[in-house]
Amino acid sequence: MGKLSAKEFDANFSVIEEKIEAAVKKIGKKRSDITLLAATKTVDVDTINYAISSGITTIGENKVQEFLSKYDSISPVTHHFIGHLQTNKAKDVVGKVSLIHSVHSLKLAREISKQAFKQGITQEVLLEVNIGEEESKSGFLYGEVIDAIKEISQLPNIFVKGLMAIPPICDKAEENRKYFKKMYNLFVDIREQKIDNSSMEILSMGMSDDFDVAIEEGANLIRVGTALFGKRIYI
Ligand SMILES: *Cc1c(COP(=O)(O)O)cnc(C)c1O
């Protein structure tokens, strides 16, 4: 394995599982209602494969090049793409991942549709919502999401399955509760509209520092990196 020992991973994983259990219990949900995605950026392939052998079922990379370089060496697992995706790189992930979390523009959605059509598949996606209305972040603004889904649902070979958000960086997890609440309300509003050729099944929000708060507010897919694999060292 890499820098992280198996023992350290096991300990991290069990702490996370305990926190998930506690959060679902609080709101009357079951553990099986929540998908834990391991965010594997900068994590070496051996460590990722160890995580998979330990019970991680879903992993997500955030950079296309890193995703491609690891892809062939990774044990069978569900792959998601969670990072910013440039339109000209859509072709590299379409068909290789079961879910793209980060559709941030109609232009990108059209390209995903085109590439999926070429491959004869349907690509499932989430729309990224810039819930904190931050200039530094991509994603649809709160008020744009419904129209975007209506438009994307007209495209062939792409299917919107829910929403994803990365709230502003903050000191305390509690500070993000309001954003998680806002996302959940939007998610439910859209679900009730029952837009053809789309569904609201997945609400992807919550990371290492705040996934328990996100679950309490309705997230059913959490993306956890640091809390599983330790602090990332960027070279
Ligand atoms: C890295 C990453 C995560 C996980 O972040 P941690 O704070 O390390 O848990 C979640 N979502 C996205 C999009 C990421 O790039």
Coordinates of C-alpha atoms and ligand atoms in Angstrom, one line a residue:
M1 CA 0.0 0.0 0.0
G2 CA 1.0 3.7 -0.2
K3 CA 1.6 6.1 2.6
L4 CA -1.5 5.2 4.5
S5 CA -1.3 1.9 6.4
A6 CA -4.2 -0.6 6.2
K7 CA -4.7 -0.2 9.9
E8 CA -5.0 3.6 9.6
F9 CA -7.5 3.2 6.7
D10 CA -9.5 0.6 8.7
A11 CA -9.7 3.0 11.7
N12 CA -10.7 6.0 9.6
F13 CA -13.4 3.9 7.8
S14 CA -14.9 2.7 11.0
V15 CA -15.1 6.2 12.5
I16 CA -16.9 7.4 9.3
E17 CA -19.3 4.4 9.4
E18 CA -20.1 5.3 13.1
K19 CA -20.8 8.9 12.2
I20 CA -23.0 7.9 9.3
E21 CA -24.9 5.5 11.6
A22 CA -25.4 8.2 14.2
A23 CA -26.6 10.7 11.6
V24 CA -29.2 8.3 9.9
K25 CA -30.5 7.3 13.3
K26 CA -31.2 10.9 14.2
I27 CA -33.5 11.3 11.2
G28 CA -35.0 7.9 11.0
K29 CA -33.2 6.7 7.9
K30 CA -31.3 3.5 7.4
R31 CA -27.5 3.1 6.6
S32 CA -28.5 1.6 3.3
D33 CA -30.2 4.9 2.3
I34 CA -26.7 6.6 2.1
T35 CA -24.0 6.0 -0.5
L36 CA -20.5 6.7 0.8
L37 CA -18.3 7.8 -2.1
A38 CA -14.6 7.7 -1.5
A39 CA -13.0 10.8 -3.1
T40 CA -9.7 9.3 -4.3
K41 CA -7.8 12.2 -5.7
T42 CA -4.0 11.9 -5.0
V43 CA -4.6 8.5 -3.4
D44 CA -2.4 5.7 -4.9
V45 CA -4.0 2.7 -6.7
D46 CA -2.9 0.2 -4.0
T47 CA -4.6 2.2 -1.3
I48 CA -7.7 2.6 -3.4
N49 CA -7.8 -1.2 -4.1
Y50 CA -7.4 -1.9 -0.4
A51 CA -10.3 0.5 0.3
I52 CA -12.4 -1.4 -2.3
S53 CA -11.4 -4.8 -0.7
S54 CA -12.5 -3.3 2.6
G55 CA -16.0 -2.5 1.4
I56 CA -15.8 0.8 -0.4
T57 CA -18.3 0.4 -3.4
T58 CA -18.1 3.8 -5.1
I59 CA -15.1 6.0 -5.8
G60 CA -14.8 9.4 -7.5
E61 CA -12.0 11.3 -9.1
N62 CA -12.0 15.0 -9.8
K63 CA -9.4 15.4 -12.6
V64 CA -9.7 13.7 -16.0
Q65 CA -6.1 12.9 -16.4
E66 CA -5.7 11.4 -13.0
F67 CA -8.9 9.4 -13.5
L68 CA -7.7 7.9 -16.8
S69 CA -4.2 7.1 -15.4
K70 CA -5.6 5.0 -12.6
Y71 CA -8.7 3.6 -14.3
D72 CA -7.2 0.4 -15.7
S73 CA -5.5 -0.6 -12.4
I74 CA -8.5 -0.2 -10.1
S75 CA -10.5 -3.3 -8.9
P76 CA -14.1 -3.6 -9.9
V77 CA -16.0 -0.7 -8.3
T78 CA -18.6 1.9 -9.3
H79 CA -16.8 5.0 -10.8
H80 CA -18.1 8.5 -10.5
F81 CA -16.6 11.7 -11.8
I82 CA -16.9 14.5 -9.2
G83 CA -14.7 17.3 -10.4
H84 CA -14.9 20.2 -12.8
L85 CA -15.3 18.9 -16.3
Q86 CA -14.3 20.8 -19.4
T87 CA -16.5 20.3 -22.4
N88 CA -13.6 19.1 -24.5
K89 CA -12.8 16.4 -22.0
A90 CA -16.3 15.0 -21.6
K91 CA -15.5 12.3 -24.2
D92 CA -12.9 10.9 -21.8
V93 CA -15.3 10.1 -19.0
V94 CA -18.6 9.4 -20.7
G95 CA -19.3 5.7 -20.6
K96 CA -16.5 5.0 -18.1
V97 CA -18.3 6.4 -15.1
S98 CA -21.8 5.6 -14.0
L99 CA -22.4 9.1 -12.7
I100 CA -21.0 12.6 -13.5
H101 CA -21.8 14.8 -10.5
S102 CA -20.7 18.0 -12.0
V103 CA -22.7 19.2 -15.0
H104 CA -22.4 22.9 -14.7
S105 CA -23.6 24.2 -18.0
L106 CA -25.9 23.4 -20.9
K107 CA -22.9 23.4 -23.2
L108 CA -21.4 20.5 -21.2
A109 CA -24.7 18.7 -21.0
R110 CA -25.0 18.9 -24.8
E111 CA -21.5 17.5 -25.3
I112 CA -22.1 14.6 -22.8
S113 CA -25.3 13.9 -24.7
K114 CA -23.4 13.8 -28.0
Q115 CA -20.7 11.5 -26.7
A116 CA -23.1 9.2 -25.1
F117 CA -25.2 9.0 -28.3
K118 CA -22.0 8.0 -30.2
Q119 CA -21.4 5.2 -27.7
G120 CA -25.0 4.1 -27.7
I121 CA -25.4 4.5 -24.0
T122 CA -27.3 6.8 -21.6
Q123 CA -25.1 8.8 -19.3
E124 CA -26.5 9.6 -15.9
V125 CA -25.6 13.0 -14.4
L126 CA -26.2 15.3 -11.5
L127 CA -26.5 19.1 -11.9
E128 CA -24.0 21.0 -9.9
V129 CA -25.6 23.9 -8.0
N130 CA -23.5 26.9 -7.0
I131 CA -25.5 27.1 -3.8
G132 CA -23.2 29.8 -2.1
E133 CA -23.3 31.9 -5.3
E134 CA -19.6 32.1 -5.3
E135 CA -17.7 33.6 -8.2
S136 CA -14.9 31.1 -7.9
K137 CA -17.3 28.1 -8.3
S138 CA -19.0 26.7 -11.3
G139 CA -22.5 25.3 -11.3
F140 CA -26.0 26.5 -12.0
L141 CA -27.5 29.2 -9.7
Y142 CA -30.4 28.2 -7.6
G143 CA -32.9 30.0 -9.8
E144 CA -31.5 28.4 -13.0
V145 CA -31.7 24.7 -12.0
I146 CA -35.3 23.9 -13.0
D147 CA -35.0 25.4 -16.5
A148 CA -31.7 23.7 -17.0
I149 CA -33.2 20.3 -16.1
K150 CA -36.1 20.9 -18.5
E151 CA -33.7 21.7 -21.3
I152 CA -31.4 18.8 -20.6
S153 CA -34.2 16.4 -20.3
Q154 CA -34.9 17.1 -24.0
L155 CA -31.5 15.9 -25.0
P156 CA -30.9 12.3 -26.1
N157 CA -28.7 9.8 -24.1
I158 CA -28.3 11.9 -21.0
F159 CA -30.4 11.5 -17.8
V160 CA -30.4 13.9 -14.9
K161 CA -30.6 11.9 -11.7
G162 CA -30.3 14.6 -9.0
L163 CA -28.2 17.5 -7.7
M164 CA -24.8 18.1 -6.3
A165 CA -23.3 21.0 -4.3
I166 CA -20.1 22.1 -2.7
P167 CA -21.0 24.8 -0.2
P168 CA -18.5 27.6 0.7
I169 CA -15.5 26.7 2.7
C170 CA -16.2 27.5 6.4
D171 CA -14.8 26.9 9.8
K172 CA -17.6 24.9 11.3
A173 CA -19.8 22.3 9.7
E174 CA -22.9 23.9 11.2
E175 CA -22.3 27.0 9.1
N176 CA -23.2 24.9 6.0
R177 CA -26.4 23.6 7.4
K178 CA -28.3 26.4 5.8
Y179 CA -26.9 25.6 2.4
F180 CA -27.7 21.9 2.8
K181 CA -31.3 22.8 3.8
K182 CA -31.6 25.1 0.7
M183 CA -30.4 22.3 -1.5
Y184 CA -32.8 19.8 0.0
N185 CA -35.7 22.1 -0.5
L186 CA -34.8 22.6 -4.2
F187 CA -34.4 18.8 -4.6
V188 CA -37.8 18.1 -3.2
D189 CA -39.4 21.0 -5.2
I190 CA -38.0 19.6 -8.4
R191 CA -38.9 16.0 -7.5
E192 CA -42.5 17.1 -7.1
Q193 CA -42.6 18.6 -10.5
K194 CA -41.9 15.2 -12.0
I195 CA -40.1 16.5 -15.1
D196 CA -40.1 13.9 -17.9
N197 CA -36.9 12.0 -18.7
S198 CA -35.3 13.0 -15.4
S199 CA -35.5 12.0 -11.7
M200 CA -34.6 13.4 -8.4
E201 CA -33.0 10.4 -6.7
I202 CA -29.6 11.5 -5.7
L203 CA -28.6 14.5 -3.6
S204 CA -24.8 14.6 -3.4
M205 CA -23.5 16.9 -0.7
G206 CA -21.3 16.7 2.4
M207 CA -17.5 16.1 2.6
S208 CA -15.1 15.1 5.3
D209 CA -15.9 17.9 7.7
D210 CA -19.6 18.1 7.3
F211 CA -21.0 14.8 5.9
D212 CA -23.0 14.1 9.1
V213 CA -24.7 17.5 8.9
A214 CA -25.4 17.0 5.2
I215 CA -27.0 13.6 5.9
E216 CA -29.2 15.2 8.6
E217 CA -30.4 17.7 6.0
G218 CA -31.2 15.1 3.3
A219 CA -28.0 14.2 1.5
N220 CA -28.1 10.6 0.3
L221 CA -24.6 10.5 -1.3
I222 CA -21.6 11.9 0.6
R223 CA -18.2 12.4 -0.9
V224 CA -15.4 11.8 1.6
G225 CA -11.7 12.0 0.9
T226 CA -9.5 13.3 3.8
A227 CA -11.4 11.6 6.6
L228 CA -10.8 8.2 4.9
F229 CA -7.3 8.6 3.4
G230 CA -5.7 11.3 5.5
K231 CA -4.5 14.7 4.6
R232 CA -3.6 15.1 0.9
I233 CA 0.0 15.9 0.1
Y234 CA 0.3 18.0 -3.0
I235 CA 3.6 17.7 -4.8
Ligands
LIG1 C1 -11.9 16.2 -2.9 C2 -13.3 16.3 -3.1 C3 -14.2 15.8 -2.1 C4 -13.7 15.3 -0.7 O1 -13.1 16.3 0.1 P1 -12.6 16.0 1.5 O2 -12.7 17.3 2.2 O3 -11.2 15.6 1.4 O4 -13.5 15.0 2.1 C5 -15.6 15.9 -2.3 N1 -16.0 16.4 -3.4 C6 -15.2 16.9 -4.4 C7 -15.8 17.4 -5.7 C8 -13.9 16.8 -4.3 O5 -13.1 17.2 -5.3

